[in-house]
């Protein structure tokens, strides 16, 4: 999603002089006093989605404010730009850090501001001071184990390391812990679990491993996952206090129904219980603390360097666990690794998923695997990238996906990737899901996600109407074509046929009002690639050696999910390998 930031007042470089033509003002005593001259200069640099125009407003030599006009990606580039502008003005310095995940935007903006300063004739050196750095407090802390990232893998590691006797700190760069785990559904694939037994579902660890292995992940890692997934789900219940509901979910790609559901169907059930447990155990949790570098001494990991708003922090620790998540919110890293992902594909991820752990470990010679394997989700908010649960009507009651021309273009139950790519190729790079009241009732997601539905209605992205014609009018879709598409589908579906797209769920129709339509687009959902680890969660170099003292778990790693992470397997992965990483990091710190 892009947006324009319109300047309150636009000034060209040719219009150098603004408000105060007169540099002096009378004070009470009638004496003349110098006042700062206000003037503005503008410069332009190429950003991610076109030019970034920065107008620097001076009061004397002070940068009073900076106005921007740009078209950078909403939620990513625009937030980075706002952050950088604030820092430049606060620090009166262009020596500010670029924002990870938005380096092109950041660099272009800083360059535009530099050019505007130069254009003004002022000495750039005035604005190159390391202003805050000099004032920044430095602090050193000593621990046995430092865990980088406060999502599910990070908490599993920190708690396991603490329970194994280590002195542990967990460091989180955002203002709150949770990461993608917090915003997830929290569903957890556990083979041969107690609910399966109750329902008479036959399952085995071997079948679980086979299902996951189909996407090409590493056998030795998958076997560990299959072996420990269920006992670790019980650890979450019995040791951490996570409440699993009394029913199971059946995700695509699994041979049998085996996925546990947390209370309220949300990963917040895990994170809130983890927070309480970490507090009980006395684990230090530092938020708003961004880990920038893994430190080494004599070829061994010796801790991390981190930065907070007011502090440069060195944390000495014999073991470092990277649990910093994937790179799904780092647009540039996604574009670099997967050439089918571009600005028309947003992200469902937490803003902290910027791949920092991968970059930091690579600097120490770590190997990566499957970096080009990125999972997309097709039905997401076209403005924010949020995964839309309302769109699950497609999977339960049935919904058709059409384009602006009123035509279907893909099988609605094809793979997430195929549907995502199909949508991306359509007019405006969006698709429109249409369903009727029968399907709505059967699915029930509108009822169970009232806030999501409300927000979509308010922004006109979801529309309810008595007739299909009204839906077409609202979204400016070809009315005749849409009616023809729906009528043809209804007739064929009643005969369990879909000659054009072979939809695998038939027998339902769109013929009972009110009708619903949802505008949706694809977004990056999961990054399967990441750091190479062995079954002990030790980070591996390109020649297959472990980097002493460096462990990794969760979405920062690669090699388990191959080309397609099955629904609900990530929760098991982050828990199992988080625990292994924590236990081994604690053991290593003892030696
Ligand atoms: C909307 C959504 C729904 C999902 N639903 C499910 C589901 O139901 N079941 C399932 O199995 N999977 C699901 N997934 C996938 C799953 O949530 C993730 O793969 C998993 O939560 C990743 O856990 P993690 O601990 O590795 O990373 P995260 O939970 O993302 O945590 C990483 C943390 O590290 C922090 N961090 C990053 N860099 C730094 C740094 N430099 N310094 C300090 N901290 C840093 C981040 O801010 C973040 O808080 C879903 C994903 C999404 C986006």
Short mmCIF file of N, CA, C and O and ligand atoms in Angstrom, two decimals, residues 148-154 171-174 178-181 183-187 251 289-291 323-325 348-350 352-354 356 360 387 389 525-526 553-556 565 567-571 574, ligand 1:
data_model
loop_
_atom_site.label_atom_id
_atom_site.label_comp_id
_atom_site.label_asym_id
_atom_site.label_seq_id
_atom_site.Cartn_x
_atom_site.Cartn_y
_atom_site.Cartn_z
N UNK A 148 18.15 -13.61 21.81
CA UNK A 148 17.81 -12.47 20.97
C UNK A 148 16.43 -12.69 20.36
O UNK A 148 16.26 -13.57 19.53
N UNK A 149 15.43 -11.93 20.80
CA UNK A 149 14.08 -12.04 20.24
C UNK A 149 13.08 -12.61 21.23
O UNK A 149 13.31 -13.67 21.82
N UNK A 150 11.98 -11.88 21.43
CA UNK A 150 10.99 -12.28 22.42
C UNK A 150 9.73 -12.85 21.83
O UNK A 150 8.62 -12.52 22.24
N UNK A 151 9.85 -13.74 20.83
CA UNK A 151 8.69 -14.49 20.33
C UNK A 151 8.65 -15.85 21.00
O UNK A 151 9.28 -16.07 22.04
N UNK A 152 7.91 -16.79 20.38
CA UNK A 152 7.76 -18.12 20.98
C UNK A 152 9.07 -18.87 21.12
O UNK A 152 9.34 -19.48 22.17
N UNK A 153 9.94 -18.81 20.10
CA UNK A 153 11.22 -19.53 20.17
C UNK A 153 12.09 -18.92 21.26
O UNK A 153 12.75 -19.65 22.02
N UNK A 154 12.08 -17.60 21.37
CA UNK A 154 12.91 -16.91 22.36
C UNK A 154 12.49 -17.26 23.78
O UNK A 154 13.34 -17.55 24.64
N UNK A 171 16.34 -10.38 25.02
CA UNK A 171 16.41 -9.02 24.48
C UNK A 171 15.47 -8.88 23.28
O UNK A 171 15.53 -9.68 22.34
N UNK A 172 14.60 -7.89 23.32
CA UNK A 172 13.58 -7.70 22.27
C UNK A 172 13.67 -6.28 21.72
O UNK A 172 13.66 -5.32 22.49
N UNK A 173 13.71 -6.17 20.39
CA UNK A 173 13.92 -4.83 19.85
C UNK A 173 12.65 -3.96 19.83
O UNK A 173 12.74 -2.73 19.85
N UNK A 174 11.49 -4.58 19.79
CA UNK A 174 10.27 -3.77 19.77
C UNK A 174 9.86 -3.39 21.20
O UNK A 174 10.42 -3.89 22.17
N UNK A 178 6.60 -10.72 21.74
CA UNK A 178 5.53 -11.48 21.09
C UNK A 178 5.81 -11.84 19.65
O UNK A 178 5.55 -12.95 19.21
N UNK A 179 6.29 -10.86 18.86
CA UNK A 179 6.62 -11.11 17.45
C UNK A 179 5.47 -11.72 16.67
O UNK A 179 4.29 -11.46 16.96
N UNK A 180 5.80 -12.54 15.70
CA UNK A 180 4.76 -13.21 14.90
C UNK A 180 3.96 -14.19 15.75
O UNK A 180 2.78 -14.46 15.46
N UNK A 181 4.60 -14.72 16.79
CA UNK A 181 3.90 -15.69 17.63
C UNK A 181 2.65 -15.05 18.24
O UNK A 181 1.58 -15.66 18.27
N UNK A 183 0.74 -12.62 17.09
CA UNK A 183 -0.37 -12.34 16.15
C UNK A 183 -0.84 -13.60 15.43
O UNK A 183 -1.74 -13.55 14.61
N UNK A 184 -0.18 -14.73 15.73
CA UNK A 184 -0.57 -15.98 15.04
C UNK A 184 -1.84 -16.56 15.64
O UNK A 184 -2.31 -16.12 16.69
N UNK A 185 -2.35 -17.60 14.96
CA UNK A 185 -3.49 -18.32 15.51
C UNK A 185 -3.06 -19.24 16.65
O UNK A 185 -3.90 -19.72 17.41
N UNK A 186 -1.76 -19.50 16.74
CA UNK A 186 -1.22 -20.34 17.82
C UNK A 186 -1.53 -21.82 17.65
O UNK A 186 -1.22 -22.62 18.54
N UNK A 187 -2.10 -22.22 16.52
CA UNK A 187 -2.43 -23.64 16.33
C UNK A 187 -1.15 -24.47 16.21
O UNK A 187 -0.17 -24.02 15.59
N UNK A 251 -5.45 -29.04 9.20
CA UNK A 251 -4.80 -28.12 8.25
C UNK A 251 -4.41 -28.86 6.97
O UNK A 251 -4.09 -30.06 7.00
N UNK A 289 15.20 -2.86 22.84
CA UNK A 289 16.65 -3.04 22.82
C UNK A 289 17.01 -3.88 21.59
O UNK A 289 16.66 -5.06 21.50
N UNK A 290 17.67 -3.22 20.66
CA UNK A 290 17.90 -3.78 19.33
C UNK A 290 19.30 -4.39 19.27
O UNK A 290 20.30 -3.67 19.38
N UNK A 291 19.38 -5.69 19.09
CA UNK A 291 20.70 -6.33 19.01
C UNK A 291 21.28 -6.07 17.62
O UNK A 291 20.65 -6.33 16.60
N UNK A 323 16.81 -15.99 18.23
CA UNK A 323 15.39 -16.37 18.09
C UNK A 323 14.66 -15.14 17.57
O UNK A 323 13.58 -14.80 18.03
N UNK A 324 15.29 -14.50 16.59
CA UNK A 324 14.82 -13.19 16.14
C UNK A 324 13.81 -13.26 15.00
O UNK A 324 13.49 -12.24 14.40
N UNK A 325 13.32 -14.45 14.68
CA UNK A 325 12.25 -14.57 13.70
C UNK A 325 12.74 -14.50 12.26
O UNK A 325 13.94 -14.41 11.99
N UNK A 348 2.06 -10.15 6.12
CA UNK A 348 1.17 -10.41 7.25
C UNK A 348 1.94 -10.31 8.57
O UNK A 348 1.36 -10.46 9.64
N UNK A 349 3.24 -10.08 8.49
CA UNK A 349 4.12 -10.26 9.66
C UNK A 349 4.19 -9.08 10.61
O UNK A 349 3.91 -7.94 10.25
N UNK A 350 4.68 -9.38 11.80
CA UNK A 350 4.99 -8.35 12.79
C UNK A 350 6.16 -7.50 12.25
O UNK A 350 7.04 -8.04 11.59
N UNK A 352 8.77 -6.59 13.47
CA UNK A 352 10.10 -7.01 13.93
C UNK A 352 10.74 -8.10 13.08
O UNK A 352 11.91 -8.42 13.25
N UNK A 353 9.96 -8.67 12.14
CA UNK A 353 10.48 -9.81 11.35
C UNK A 353 11.35 -9.31 10.20
O UNK A 353 10.98 -9.39 9.03
N UNK A 354 12.52 -8.78 10.54
CA UNK A 354 13.36 -8.13 9.53
C UNK A 354 14.65 -8.90 9.22
O UNK A 354 15.54 -8.36 8.57
N UNK A 356 17.18 -9.82 11.04
CA UNK A 356 18.44 -9.34 11.65
C UNK A 356 19.36 -10.49 12.07
O UNK A 356 20.57 -10.43 11.87
N UNK A 360 23.27 -11.00 11.04
CA UNK A 360 24.32 -10.96 12.07
C UNK A 360 25.13 -12.27 12.09
O UNK A 360 26.34 -12.24 12.25
N UNK A 387 -3.49 -10.77 7.51
CA UNK A 387 -4.19 -11.97 7.06
C UNK A 387 -5.66 -11.85 7.46
O UNK A 387 -5.96 -11.53 8.61
N UNK A 389 -9.12 -13.34 8.32
CA UNK A 389 -9.85 -14.55 8.71
C UNK A 389 -11.24 -14.58 8.08
O UNK A 389 -11.79 -15.64 7.82
N UNK A 525 3.90 -14.41 4.09
CA UNK A 525 3.36 -14.95 5.34
C UNK A 525 4.41 -15.65 6.19
O UNK A 525 4.42 -15.53 7.41
N UNK A 526 5.28 -16.39 5.55
CA UNK A 526 6.29 -17.15 6.31
C UNK A 526 7.54 -17.25 5.47
O UNK A 526 7.46 -17.49 4.27
N UNK A 553 16.91 -20.83 16.80
CA UNK A 553 15.65 -21.58 16.80
C UNK A 553 14.53 -20.71 16.26
O UNK A 553 14.55 -19.49 16.41
N UNK A 554 13.54 -21.37 15.64
CA UNK A 554 12.36 -20.66 15.16
C UNK A 554 12.52 -20.21 13.72
O UNK A 554 13.32 -20.77 12.96
N UNK A 555 11.77 -19.16 13.37
CA UNK A 555 11.71 -18.74 11.96
C UNK A 555 13.03 -18.16 11.46
O UNK A 555 13.21 -17.99 10.25
N UNK A 556 13.96 -17.86 12.35
CA UNK A 556 15.28 -17.38 11.91
C UNK A 556 16.07 -18.51 11.25
O UNK A 556 17.04 -18.27 10.56
N UNK A 565 5.82 -24.55 4.36
CA UNK A 565 5.54 -24.80 5.78
C UNK A 565 4.07 -25.16 5.94
O UNK A 565 3.19 -24.40 5.55
N UNK A 567 0.52 -25.65 7.69
CA UNK A 567 -0.20 -24.92 8.72
C UNK A 567 -0.02 -25.59 10.08
O UNK A 567 -0.11 -26.82 10.18
N UNK A 568 0.29 -24.80 11.12
CA UNK A 568 0.39 -25.23 12.51
C UNK A 568 1.69 -25.96 12.87
O UNK A 568 1.88 -26.34 14.02
N UNK A 569 2.59 -26.14 11.89
CA UNK A 569 3.86 -26.80 12.21
C UNK A 569 4.89 -25.80 12.77
O UNK A 569 5.80 -26.18 13.50
N UNK A 570 4.69 -24.51 12.47
CA UNK A 570 5.67 -23.52 12.97
C UNK A 570 5.65 -23.47 14.51
O UNK A 570 6.69 -23.37 15.14
N UNK A 571 4.45 -23.55 15.10
CA UNK A 571 4.37 -23.49 16.58
C UNK A 571 5.16 -24.64 17.20
O UNK A 571 5.85 -24.47 18.20
N UNK A 574 9.04 -23.91 16.65
CA UNK A 574 9.67 -22.89 17.52
C UNK A 574 9.76 -23.38 18.97
O UNK A 574 10.69 -23.03 19.69
C1 LIG B 1 -0.80 -13.85 11.01
C2 LIG B 1 -0.02 -15.10 11.27
C3 LIG B 1 -0.68 -16.26 11.69
C4 LIG B 1 0.05 -17.43 11.94
N1 LIG B 1 -0.60 -18.52 12.44
C5 LIG B 1 0.12 -19.63 12.75
C6 LIG B 1 -0.50 -20.76 13.39
O1 LIG B 1 -1.68 -20.74 13.75
N2 LIG B 1 0.27 -21.86 13.63
C7 LIG B 1 1.59 -21.93 13.28
O2 LIG B 1 2.23 -22.96 13.51
N3 LIG B 1 2.20 -20.85 12.72
C8 LIG B 1 1.52 -19.71 12.45
N4 LIG B 1 2.16 -18.64 11.91
C9 LIG B 1 3.64 -18.67 11.80
C10 LIG B 1 4.28 -18.49 13.18
O3 LIG B 1 3.52 -17.54 13.89
C11 LIG B 1 5.73 -18.02 13.14
O4 LIG B 1 6.48 -18.81 12.27
C12 LIG B 1 6.36 -18.11 14.54
O5 LIG B 1 5.56 -17.41 15.46
C13 LIG B 1 7.78 -17.55 14.59
O6 LIG B 1 8.21 -17.58 15.93
P1 LIG B 1 9.67 -17.03 16.31
O7 LIG B 1 9.77 -17.06 17.78
O8 LIG B 1 10.71 -17.71 15.51
O9 LIG B 1 9.66 -15.51 15.81
P2 LIG B 1 8.74 -14.30 16.30
O10 LIG B 1 7.57 -14.78 17.05
O11 LIG B 1 8.50 -13.46 15.11
O12 LIG B 1 9.69 -13.55 17.34
C14 LIG B 1 10.91 -12.95 16.94
C15 LIG B 1 11.15 -11.72 17.81
O13 LIG B 1 12.50 -11.25 17.62
C16 LIG B 1 12.49 -9.83 17.63
N5 LIG B 1 13.71 -9.35 16.98
C17 LIG B 1 14.00 -9.34 15.65
N6 LIG B 1 15.22 -8.80 15.45
C18 LIG B 1 15.71 -8.46 16.66
C19 LIG B 1 16.93 -7.83 17.09
N7 LIG B 1 17.86 -7.45 16.23
N8 LIG B 1 17.10 -7.61 18.42
C20 LIG B 1 16.14 -7.97 19.33
N9 LIG B 1 14.95 -8.55 18.96
C21 LIG B 1 14.76 -8.80 17.64
C22 LIG B 1 11.21 -9.50 16.89
O14 LIG B 1 10.78 -8.18 17.13
C23 LIG B 1 10.24 -10.55 17.45
O15 LIG B 1 9.57 -10.10 18.59
C24 LIG B 1 1.45 -17.46 11.69
C25 LIG B 1 2.11 -16.32 11.24
C26 LIG B 1 1.40 -15.13 11.05
C27 LIG B 1 2.15 -13.90 10.61
#
